[in-house]
PDB file of C-alpha atoms in Angstrom:
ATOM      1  CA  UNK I   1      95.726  84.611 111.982  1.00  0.00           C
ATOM      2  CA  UNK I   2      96.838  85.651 115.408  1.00  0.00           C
ATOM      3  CA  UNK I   3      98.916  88.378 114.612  1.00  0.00           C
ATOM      4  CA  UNK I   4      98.499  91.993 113.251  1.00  0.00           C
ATOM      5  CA  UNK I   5     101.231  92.156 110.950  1.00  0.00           C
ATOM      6  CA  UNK I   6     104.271  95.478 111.075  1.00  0.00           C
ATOM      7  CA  UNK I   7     105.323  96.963 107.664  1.00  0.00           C
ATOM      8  CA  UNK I   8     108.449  98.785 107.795  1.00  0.00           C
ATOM      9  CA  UNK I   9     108.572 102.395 105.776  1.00  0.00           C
ATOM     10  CA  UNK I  10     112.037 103.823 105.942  1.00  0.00           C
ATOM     11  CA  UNK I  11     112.706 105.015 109.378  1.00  0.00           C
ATOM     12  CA  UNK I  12     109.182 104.181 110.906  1.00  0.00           C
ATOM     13  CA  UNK I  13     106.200 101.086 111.469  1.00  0.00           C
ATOM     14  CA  UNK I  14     103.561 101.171 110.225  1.00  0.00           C
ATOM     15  CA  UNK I  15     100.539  98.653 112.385  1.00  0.00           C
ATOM     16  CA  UNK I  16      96.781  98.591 111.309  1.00  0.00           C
ATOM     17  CA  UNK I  17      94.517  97.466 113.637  1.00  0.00           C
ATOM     18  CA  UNK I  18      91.339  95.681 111.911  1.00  0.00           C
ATOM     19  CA  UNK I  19      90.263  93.324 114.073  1.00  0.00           C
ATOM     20  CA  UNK I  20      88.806  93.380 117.426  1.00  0.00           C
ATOM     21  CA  UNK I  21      91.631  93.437 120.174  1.00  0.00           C
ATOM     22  CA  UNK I  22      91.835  90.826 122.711  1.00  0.00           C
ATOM     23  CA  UNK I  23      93.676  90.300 125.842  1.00  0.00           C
ATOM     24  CA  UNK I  24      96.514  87.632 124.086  1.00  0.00           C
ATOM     25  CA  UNK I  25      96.604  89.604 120.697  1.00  0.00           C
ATOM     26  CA  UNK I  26      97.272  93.053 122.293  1.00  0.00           C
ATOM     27  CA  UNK I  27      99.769  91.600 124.457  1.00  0.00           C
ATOM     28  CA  UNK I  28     101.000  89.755 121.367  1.00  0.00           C
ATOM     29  CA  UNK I  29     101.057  93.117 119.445  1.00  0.00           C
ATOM     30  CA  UNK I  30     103.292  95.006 122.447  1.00  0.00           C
ATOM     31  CA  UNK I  31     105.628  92.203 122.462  1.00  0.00           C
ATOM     32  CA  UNK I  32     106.187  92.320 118.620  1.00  0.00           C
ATOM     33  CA  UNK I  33     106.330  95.916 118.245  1.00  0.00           C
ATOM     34  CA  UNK I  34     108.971  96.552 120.798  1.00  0.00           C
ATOM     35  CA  UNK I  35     111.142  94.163 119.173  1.00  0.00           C
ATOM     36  CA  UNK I  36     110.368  95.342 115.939  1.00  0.00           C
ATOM     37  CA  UNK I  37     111.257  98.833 117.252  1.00  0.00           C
ATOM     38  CA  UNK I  38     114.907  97.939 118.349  1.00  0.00           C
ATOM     39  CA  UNK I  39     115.810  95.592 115.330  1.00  0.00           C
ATOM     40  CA  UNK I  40     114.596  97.880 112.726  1.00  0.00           C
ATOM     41  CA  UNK I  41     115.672 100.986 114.849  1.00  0.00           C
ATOM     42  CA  UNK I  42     112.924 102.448 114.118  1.00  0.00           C
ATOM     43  CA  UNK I  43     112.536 106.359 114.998  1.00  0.00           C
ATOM     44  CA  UNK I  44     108.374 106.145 114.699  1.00  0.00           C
ATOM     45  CA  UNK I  45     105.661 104.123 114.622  1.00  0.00           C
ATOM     46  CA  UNK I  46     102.204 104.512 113.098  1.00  0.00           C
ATOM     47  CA  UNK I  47      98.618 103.254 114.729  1.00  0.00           C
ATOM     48  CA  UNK I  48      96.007 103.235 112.333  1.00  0.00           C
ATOM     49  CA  UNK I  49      92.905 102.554 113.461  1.00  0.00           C
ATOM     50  CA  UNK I  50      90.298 103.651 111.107  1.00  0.00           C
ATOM     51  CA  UNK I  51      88.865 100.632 111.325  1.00  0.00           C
ATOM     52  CA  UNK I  52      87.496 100.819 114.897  1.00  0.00           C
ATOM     53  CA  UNK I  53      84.173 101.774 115.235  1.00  0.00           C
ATOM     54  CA  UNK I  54      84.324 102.189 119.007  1.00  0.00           C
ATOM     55  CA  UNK I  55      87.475 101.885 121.698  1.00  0.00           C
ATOM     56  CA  UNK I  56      87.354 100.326 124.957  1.00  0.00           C
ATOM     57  CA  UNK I  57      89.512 101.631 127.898  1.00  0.00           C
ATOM     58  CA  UNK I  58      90.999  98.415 127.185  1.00  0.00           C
ATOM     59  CA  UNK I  59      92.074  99.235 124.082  1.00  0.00           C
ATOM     60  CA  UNK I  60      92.858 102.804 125.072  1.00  0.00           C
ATOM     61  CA  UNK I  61      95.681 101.983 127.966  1.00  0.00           C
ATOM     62  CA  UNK I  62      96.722  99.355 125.005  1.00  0.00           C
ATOM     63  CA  UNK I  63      97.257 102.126 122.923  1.00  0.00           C
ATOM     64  CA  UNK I  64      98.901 104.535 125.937  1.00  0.00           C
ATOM     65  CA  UNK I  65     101.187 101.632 127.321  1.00  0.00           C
ATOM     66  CA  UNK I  66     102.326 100.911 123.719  1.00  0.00           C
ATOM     67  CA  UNK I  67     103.436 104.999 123.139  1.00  0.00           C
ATOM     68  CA  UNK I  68     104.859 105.025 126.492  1.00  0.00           C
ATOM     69  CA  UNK I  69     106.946 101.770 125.678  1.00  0.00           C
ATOM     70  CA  UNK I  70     108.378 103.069 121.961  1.00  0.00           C
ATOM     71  CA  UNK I  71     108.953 106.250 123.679  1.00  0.00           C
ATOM     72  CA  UNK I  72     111.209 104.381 126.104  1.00  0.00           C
ATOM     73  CA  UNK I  73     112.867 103.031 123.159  1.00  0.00           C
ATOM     74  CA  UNK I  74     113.319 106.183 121.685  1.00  0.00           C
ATOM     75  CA  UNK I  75     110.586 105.965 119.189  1.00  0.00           C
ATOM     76  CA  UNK I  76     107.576 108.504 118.664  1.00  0.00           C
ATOM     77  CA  UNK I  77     104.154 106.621 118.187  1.00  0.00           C
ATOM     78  CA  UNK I  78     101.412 108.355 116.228  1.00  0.00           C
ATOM     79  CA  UNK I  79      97.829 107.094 116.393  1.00  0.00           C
ATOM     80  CA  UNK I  80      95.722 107.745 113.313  1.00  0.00           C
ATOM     81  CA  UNK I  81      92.444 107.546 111.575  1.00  0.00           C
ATOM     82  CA  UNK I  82      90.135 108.060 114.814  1.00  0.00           C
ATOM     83  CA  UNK I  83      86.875 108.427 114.063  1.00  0.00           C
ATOM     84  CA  UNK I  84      84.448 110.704 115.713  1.00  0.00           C
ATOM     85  CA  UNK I  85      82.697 108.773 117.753  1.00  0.00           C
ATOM     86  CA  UNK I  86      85.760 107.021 119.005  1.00  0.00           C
ATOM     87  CA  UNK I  87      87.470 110.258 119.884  1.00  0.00           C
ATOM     88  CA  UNK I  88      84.313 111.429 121.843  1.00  0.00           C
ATOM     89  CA  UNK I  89      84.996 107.605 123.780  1.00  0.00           C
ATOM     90  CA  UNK I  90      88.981 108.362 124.696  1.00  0.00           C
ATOM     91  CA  UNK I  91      87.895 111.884 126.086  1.00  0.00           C
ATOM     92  CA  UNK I  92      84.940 110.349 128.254  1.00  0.00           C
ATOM     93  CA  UNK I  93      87.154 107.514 129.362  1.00  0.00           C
ATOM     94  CA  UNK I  94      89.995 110.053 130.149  1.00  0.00           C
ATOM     95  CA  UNK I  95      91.787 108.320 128.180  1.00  0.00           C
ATOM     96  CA  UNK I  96      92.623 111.630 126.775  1.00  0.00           C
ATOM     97  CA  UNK I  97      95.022 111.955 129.631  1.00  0.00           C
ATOM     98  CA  UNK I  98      97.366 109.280 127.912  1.00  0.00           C
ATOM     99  CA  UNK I  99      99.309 111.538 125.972  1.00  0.00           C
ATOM    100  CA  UNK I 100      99.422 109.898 122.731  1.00  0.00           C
ATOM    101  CA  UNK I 101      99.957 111.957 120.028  1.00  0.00           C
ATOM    102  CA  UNK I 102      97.327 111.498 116.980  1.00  0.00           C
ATOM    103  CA  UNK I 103      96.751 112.917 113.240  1.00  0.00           C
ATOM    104  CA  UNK I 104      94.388 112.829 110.836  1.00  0.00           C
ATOM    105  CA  UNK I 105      95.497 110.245 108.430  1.00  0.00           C
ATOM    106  CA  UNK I 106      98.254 108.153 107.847  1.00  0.00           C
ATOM    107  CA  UNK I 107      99.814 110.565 105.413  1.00  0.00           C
ATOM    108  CA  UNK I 108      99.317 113.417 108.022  1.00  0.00           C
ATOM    109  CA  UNK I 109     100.911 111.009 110.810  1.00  0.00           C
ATOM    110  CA  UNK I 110     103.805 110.322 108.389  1.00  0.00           C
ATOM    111  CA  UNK I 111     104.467 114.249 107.984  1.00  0.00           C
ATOM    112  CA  UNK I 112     103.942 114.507 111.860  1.00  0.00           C
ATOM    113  CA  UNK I 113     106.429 112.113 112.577  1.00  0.00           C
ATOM    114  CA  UNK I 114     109.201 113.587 110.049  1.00  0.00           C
ATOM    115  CA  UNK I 115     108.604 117.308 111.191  1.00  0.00           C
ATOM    116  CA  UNK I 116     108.891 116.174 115.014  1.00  0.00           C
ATOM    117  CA  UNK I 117     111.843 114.070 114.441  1.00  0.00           C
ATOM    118  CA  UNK I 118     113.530 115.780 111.711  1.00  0.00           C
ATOM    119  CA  UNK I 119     115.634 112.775 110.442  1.00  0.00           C
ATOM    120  CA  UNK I 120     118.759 113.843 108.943  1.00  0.00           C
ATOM    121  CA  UNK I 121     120.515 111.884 105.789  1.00  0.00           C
ATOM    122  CA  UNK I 122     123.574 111.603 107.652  1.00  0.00           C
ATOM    123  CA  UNK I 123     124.494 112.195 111.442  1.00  0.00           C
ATOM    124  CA  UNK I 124     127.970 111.990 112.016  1.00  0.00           C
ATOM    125  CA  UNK I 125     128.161 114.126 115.669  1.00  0.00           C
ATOM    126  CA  UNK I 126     125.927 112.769 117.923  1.00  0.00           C
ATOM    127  CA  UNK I 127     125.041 116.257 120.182  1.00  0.00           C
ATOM    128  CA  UNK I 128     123.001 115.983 122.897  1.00  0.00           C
ATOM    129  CA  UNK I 129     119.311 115.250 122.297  1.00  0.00           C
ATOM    130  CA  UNK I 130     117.629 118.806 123.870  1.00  0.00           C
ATOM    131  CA  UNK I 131     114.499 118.851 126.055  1.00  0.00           C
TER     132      UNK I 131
ATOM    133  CA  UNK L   1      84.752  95.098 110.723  1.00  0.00           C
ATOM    134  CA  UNK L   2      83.470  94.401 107.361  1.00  0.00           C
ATOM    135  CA  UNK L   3      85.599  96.737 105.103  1.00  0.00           C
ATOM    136  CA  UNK L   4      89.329  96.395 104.672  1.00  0.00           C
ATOM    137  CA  UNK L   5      90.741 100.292 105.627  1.00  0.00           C
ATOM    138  CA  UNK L   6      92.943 101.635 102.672  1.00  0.00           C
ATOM    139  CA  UNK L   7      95.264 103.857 104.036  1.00  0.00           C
ATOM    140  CA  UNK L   8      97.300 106.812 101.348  1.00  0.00           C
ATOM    141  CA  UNK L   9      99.888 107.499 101.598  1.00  0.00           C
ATOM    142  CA  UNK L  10     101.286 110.104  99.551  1.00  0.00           C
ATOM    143  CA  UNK L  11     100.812 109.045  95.884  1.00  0.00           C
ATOM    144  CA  UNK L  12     100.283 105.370  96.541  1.00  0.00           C
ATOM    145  CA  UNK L  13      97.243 103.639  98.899  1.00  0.00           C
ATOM    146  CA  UNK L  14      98.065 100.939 101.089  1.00  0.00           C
ATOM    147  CA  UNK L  15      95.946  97.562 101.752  1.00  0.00           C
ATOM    148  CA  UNK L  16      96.834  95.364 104.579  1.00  0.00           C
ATOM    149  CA  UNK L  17      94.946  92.268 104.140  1.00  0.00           C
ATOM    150  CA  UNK L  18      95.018  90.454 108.273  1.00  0.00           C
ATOM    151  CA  UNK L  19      91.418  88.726 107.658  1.00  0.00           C
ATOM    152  CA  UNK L  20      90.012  85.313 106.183  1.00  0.00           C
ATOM    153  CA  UNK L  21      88.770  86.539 102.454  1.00  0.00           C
ATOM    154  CA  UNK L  22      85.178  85.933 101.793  1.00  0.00           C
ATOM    155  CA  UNK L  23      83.526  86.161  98.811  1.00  0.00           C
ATOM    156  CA  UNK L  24      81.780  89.672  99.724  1.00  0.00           C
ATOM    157  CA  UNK L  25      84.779  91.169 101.474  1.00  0.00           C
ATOM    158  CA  UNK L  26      86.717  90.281  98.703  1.00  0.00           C
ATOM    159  CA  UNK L  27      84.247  92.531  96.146  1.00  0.00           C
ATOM    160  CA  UNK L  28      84.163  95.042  99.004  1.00  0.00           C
ATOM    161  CA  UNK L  29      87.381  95.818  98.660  1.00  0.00           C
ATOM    162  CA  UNK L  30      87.688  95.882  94.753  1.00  0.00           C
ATOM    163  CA  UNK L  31      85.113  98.232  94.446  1.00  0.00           C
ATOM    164  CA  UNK L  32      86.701 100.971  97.562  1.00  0.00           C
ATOM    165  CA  UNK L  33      89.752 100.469  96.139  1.00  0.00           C
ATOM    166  CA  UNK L  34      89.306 101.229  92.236  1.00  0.00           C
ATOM    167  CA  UNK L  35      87.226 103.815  93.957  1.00  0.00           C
ATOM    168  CA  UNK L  36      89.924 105.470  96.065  1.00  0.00           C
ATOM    169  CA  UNK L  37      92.122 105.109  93.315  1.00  0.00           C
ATOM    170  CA  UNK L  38      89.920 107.546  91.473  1.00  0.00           C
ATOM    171  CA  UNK L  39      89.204 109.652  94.144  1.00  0.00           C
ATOM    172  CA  UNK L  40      92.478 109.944  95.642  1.00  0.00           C
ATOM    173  CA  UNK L  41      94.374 110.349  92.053  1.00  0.00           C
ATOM    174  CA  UNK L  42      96.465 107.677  93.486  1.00  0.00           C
ATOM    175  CA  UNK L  43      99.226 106.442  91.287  1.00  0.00           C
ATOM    176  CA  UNK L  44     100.058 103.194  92.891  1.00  0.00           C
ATOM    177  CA  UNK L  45      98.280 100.459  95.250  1.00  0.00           C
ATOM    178  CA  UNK L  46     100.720  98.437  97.855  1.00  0.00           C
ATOM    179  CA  UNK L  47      98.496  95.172  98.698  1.00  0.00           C
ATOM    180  CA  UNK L  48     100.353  93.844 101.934  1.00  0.00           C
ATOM    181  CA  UNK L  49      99.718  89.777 101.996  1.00  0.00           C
ATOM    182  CA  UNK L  50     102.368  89.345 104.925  1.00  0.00           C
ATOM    183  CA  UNK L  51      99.756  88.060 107.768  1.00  0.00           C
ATOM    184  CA  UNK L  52      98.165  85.822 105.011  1.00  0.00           C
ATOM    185  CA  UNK L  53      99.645  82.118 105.421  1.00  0.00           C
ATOM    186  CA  UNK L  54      98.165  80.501 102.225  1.00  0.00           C
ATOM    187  CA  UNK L  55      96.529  81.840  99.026  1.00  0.00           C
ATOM    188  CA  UNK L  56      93.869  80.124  97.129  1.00  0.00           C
ATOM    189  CA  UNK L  57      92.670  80.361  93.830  1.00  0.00           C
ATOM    190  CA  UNK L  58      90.527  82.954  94.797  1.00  0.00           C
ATOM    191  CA  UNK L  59      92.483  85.620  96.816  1.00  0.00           C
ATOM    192  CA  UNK L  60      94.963  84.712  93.686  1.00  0.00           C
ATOM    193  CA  UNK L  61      92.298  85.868  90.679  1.00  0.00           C
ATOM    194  CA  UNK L  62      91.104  88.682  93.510  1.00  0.00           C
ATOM    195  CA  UNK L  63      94.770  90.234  93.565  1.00  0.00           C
ATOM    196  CA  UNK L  64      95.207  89.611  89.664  1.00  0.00           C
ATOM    197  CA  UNK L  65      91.343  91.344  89.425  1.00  0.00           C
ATOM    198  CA  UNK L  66      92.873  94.250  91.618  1.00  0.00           C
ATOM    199  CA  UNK L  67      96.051  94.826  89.698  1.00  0.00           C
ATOM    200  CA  UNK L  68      94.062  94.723  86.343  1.00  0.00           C
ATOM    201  CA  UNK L  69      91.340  97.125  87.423  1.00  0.00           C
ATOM    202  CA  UNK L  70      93.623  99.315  89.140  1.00  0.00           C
ATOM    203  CA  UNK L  71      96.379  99.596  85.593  1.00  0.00           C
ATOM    204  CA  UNK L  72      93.120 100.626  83.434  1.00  0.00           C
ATOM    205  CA  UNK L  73      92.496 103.689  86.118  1.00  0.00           C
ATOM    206  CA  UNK L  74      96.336 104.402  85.608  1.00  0.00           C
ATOM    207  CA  UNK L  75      98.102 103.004  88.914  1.00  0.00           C
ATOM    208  CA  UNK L  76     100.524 100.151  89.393  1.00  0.00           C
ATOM    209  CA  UNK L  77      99.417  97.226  91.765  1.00  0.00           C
ATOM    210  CA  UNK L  78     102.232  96.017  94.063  1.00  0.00           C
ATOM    211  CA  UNK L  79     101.843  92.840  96.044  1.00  0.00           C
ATOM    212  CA  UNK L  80     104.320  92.549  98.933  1.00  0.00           C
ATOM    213  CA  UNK L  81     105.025  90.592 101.852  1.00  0.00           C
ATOM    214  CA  UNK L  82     104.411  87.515 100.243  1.00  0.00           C
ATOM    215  CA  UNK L  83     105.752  84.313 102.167  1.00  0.00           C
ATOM    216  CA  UNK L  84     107.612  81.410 100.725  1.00  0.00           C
ATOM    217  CA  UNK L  85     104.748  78.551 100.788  1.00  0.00           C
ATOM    218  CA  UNK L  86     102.248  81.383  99.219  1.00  0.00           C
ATOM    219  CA  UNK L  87     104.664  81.663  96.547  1.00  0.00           C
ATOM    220  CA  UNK L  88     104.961  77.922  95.811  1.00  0.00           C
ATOM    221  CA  UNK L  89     101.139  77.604  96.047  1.00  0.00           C
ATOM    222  CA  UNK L  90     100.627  80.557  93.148  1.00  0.00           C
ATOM    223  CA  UNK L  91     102.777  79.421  91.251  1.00  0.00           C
ATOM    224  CA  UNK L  92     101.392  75.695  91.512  1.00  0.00           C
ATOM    225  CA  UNK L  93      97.405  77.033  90.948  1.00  0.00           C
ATOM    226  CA  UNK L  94      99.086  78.757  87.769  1.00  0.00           C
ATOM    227  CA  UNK L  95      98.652  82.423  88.975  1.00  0.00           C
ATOM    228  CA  UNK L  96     101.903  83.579  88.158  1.00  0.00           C
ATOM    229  CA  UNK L  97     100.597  84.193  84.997  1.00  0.00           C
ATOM    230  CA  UNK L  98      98.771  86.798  86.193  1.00  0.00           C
ATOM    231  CA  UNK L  99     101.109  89.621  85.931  1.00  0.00           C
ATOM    232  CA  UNK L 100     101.336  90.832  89.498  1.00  0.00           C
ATOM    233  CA  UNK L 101     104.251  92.964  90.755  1.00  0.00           C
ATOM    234  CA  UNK L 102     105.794  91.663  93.406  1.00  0.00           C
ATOM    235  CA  UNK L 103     108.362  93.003  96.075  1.00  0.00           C
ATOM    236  CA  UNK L 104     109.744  91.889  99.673  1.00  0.00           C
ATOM    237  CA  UNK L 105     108.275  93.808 101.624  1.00  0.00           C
ATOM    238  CA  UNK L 106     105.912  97.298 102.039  1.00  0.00           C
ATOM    239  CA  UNK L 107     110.056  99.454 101.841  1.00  0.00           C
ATOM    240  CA  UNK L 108     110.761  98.133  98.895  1.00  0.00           C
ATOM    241  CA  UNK L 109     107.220  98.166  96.935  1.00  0.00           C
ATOM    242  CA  UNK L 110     107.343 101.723  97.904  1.00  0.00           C
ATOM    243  CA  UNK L 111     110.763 102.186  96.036  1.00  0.00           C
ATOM    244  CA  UNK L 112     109.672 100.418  93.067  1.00  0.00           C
ATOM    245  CA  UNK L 113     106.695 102.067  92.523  1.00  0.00           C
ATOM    246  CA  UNK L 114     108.596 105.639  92.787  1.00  0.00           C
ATOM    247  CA  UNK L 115     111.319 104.111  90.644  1.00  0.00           C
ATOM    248  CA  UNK L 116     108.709 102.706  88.281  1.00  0.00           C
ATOM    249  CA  UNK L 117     107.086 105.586  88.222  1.00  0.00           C
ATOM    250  CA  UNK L 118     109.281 107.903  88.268  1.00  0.00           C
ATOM    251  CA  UNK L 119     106.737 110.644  89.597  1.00  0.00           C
ATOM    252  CA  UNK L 120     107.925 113.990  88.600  1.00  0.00           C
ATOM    253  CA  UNK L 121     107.433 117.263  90.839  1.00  0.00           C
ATOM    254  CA  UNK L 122     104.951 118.872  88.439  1.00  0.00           C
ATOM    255  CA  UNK L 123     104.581 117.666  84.633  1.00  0.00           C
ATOM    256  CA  UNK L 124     103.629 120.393  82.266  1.00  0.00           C
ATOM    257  CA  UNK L 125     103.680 118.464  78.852  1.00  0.00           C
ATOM    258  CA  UNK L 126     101.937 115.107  78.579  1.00  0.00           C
ATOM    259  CA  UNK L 127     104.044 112.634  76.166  1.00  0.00           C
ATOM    260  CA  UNK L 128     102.615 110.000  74.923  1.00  0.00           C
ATOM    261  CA  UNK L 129     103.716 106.769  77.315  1.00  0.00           C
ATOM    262  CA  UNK L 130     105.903 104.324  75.673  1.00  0.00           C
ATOM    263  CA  UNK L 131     105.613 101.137  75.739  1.00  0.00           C
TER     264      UNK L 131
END
């Protein structure tokens, strides 16, 4: 099994990391989640990884690169599930720097993500997207 | 990594099974997830097989195990994401039998447990369930 596999829920992904993150499989994971981004135009994605006991910098500017690359795409990532330990790690690293935007628990990043983006049922007028 | 993360989402917890089953994993995750399922009042339990490319006879019983434990604590067990050649193999190892719920993907396990469900906003008087 050389992939992590990306469930789709409504307007968002949804990727749990489990296993430890090598060089091919986090390039592996970048490639399939920007695709997965544009053909399921998805508006968010969602990082769980609870199951981490401790984060590399590696691992960190994985997790930065692949918020900066959704963003581009015009999708919010939301990491969630850090553990303590792992969140003292990012902020030693300054990895805290990164900018990615994190929650609690899934649920919590799922609320996050429909708050911030505040999906309509129907757009017809497209207005200007406001800074 | 030894423990599979369950992640809730609203009513229902999600499982996202990426790794080779062993024996001990396998009971691992029976006994967090019946436990969540108390804990968390959870109503329904998505089990995501997508990253799995073949099923044996005892991921098979596991999931039927699951679904069974998880109906007596009063939640539905949905198993989605399964691929075509799983689905030929449970069927030939005679697990169809085992009265799993099954659905495309993690989308539409989500709408039929809400639809199966049918989880009202508050419920004030308990009627007896019929069958």
């Amino acid at each position: 099994m050389d992939t992590i596999p990306i469930l789709r829920m409504g307007h968002f992904l949804l990727v749990t990391i489990q296993v430890d993150m090598h060089d091919r499989l986090a390039m592996r994971l970048q490639d399939d989640l920007t695709e997965r981004v544009v053909k399921d135009r998805a508006k968010g994605v969602l990082i769980d990884i609870s199951a981490l006991e401790m984060v590399d910098s590696f691992i960190g500017r994985m997790l930065g690169n692949i918020a900066a690359m959704t963003q581009v795409l015009g999708a919010e990532t939301v990491v969630t599930g850090m553990r303590p330990a792992v969140a003292i790690t990012i902020v030693e690293l300054g990895l805290s720097q990164l900018n990615i935007l994190t929650a609690l628990n899934v649920d919590k990043g799922l609320a996050m993500l429909t708050s911030r983006l505040e999906i309509p049922a129907e757009v017809n007028n497209h207005e200007p997207h406001q800074k």
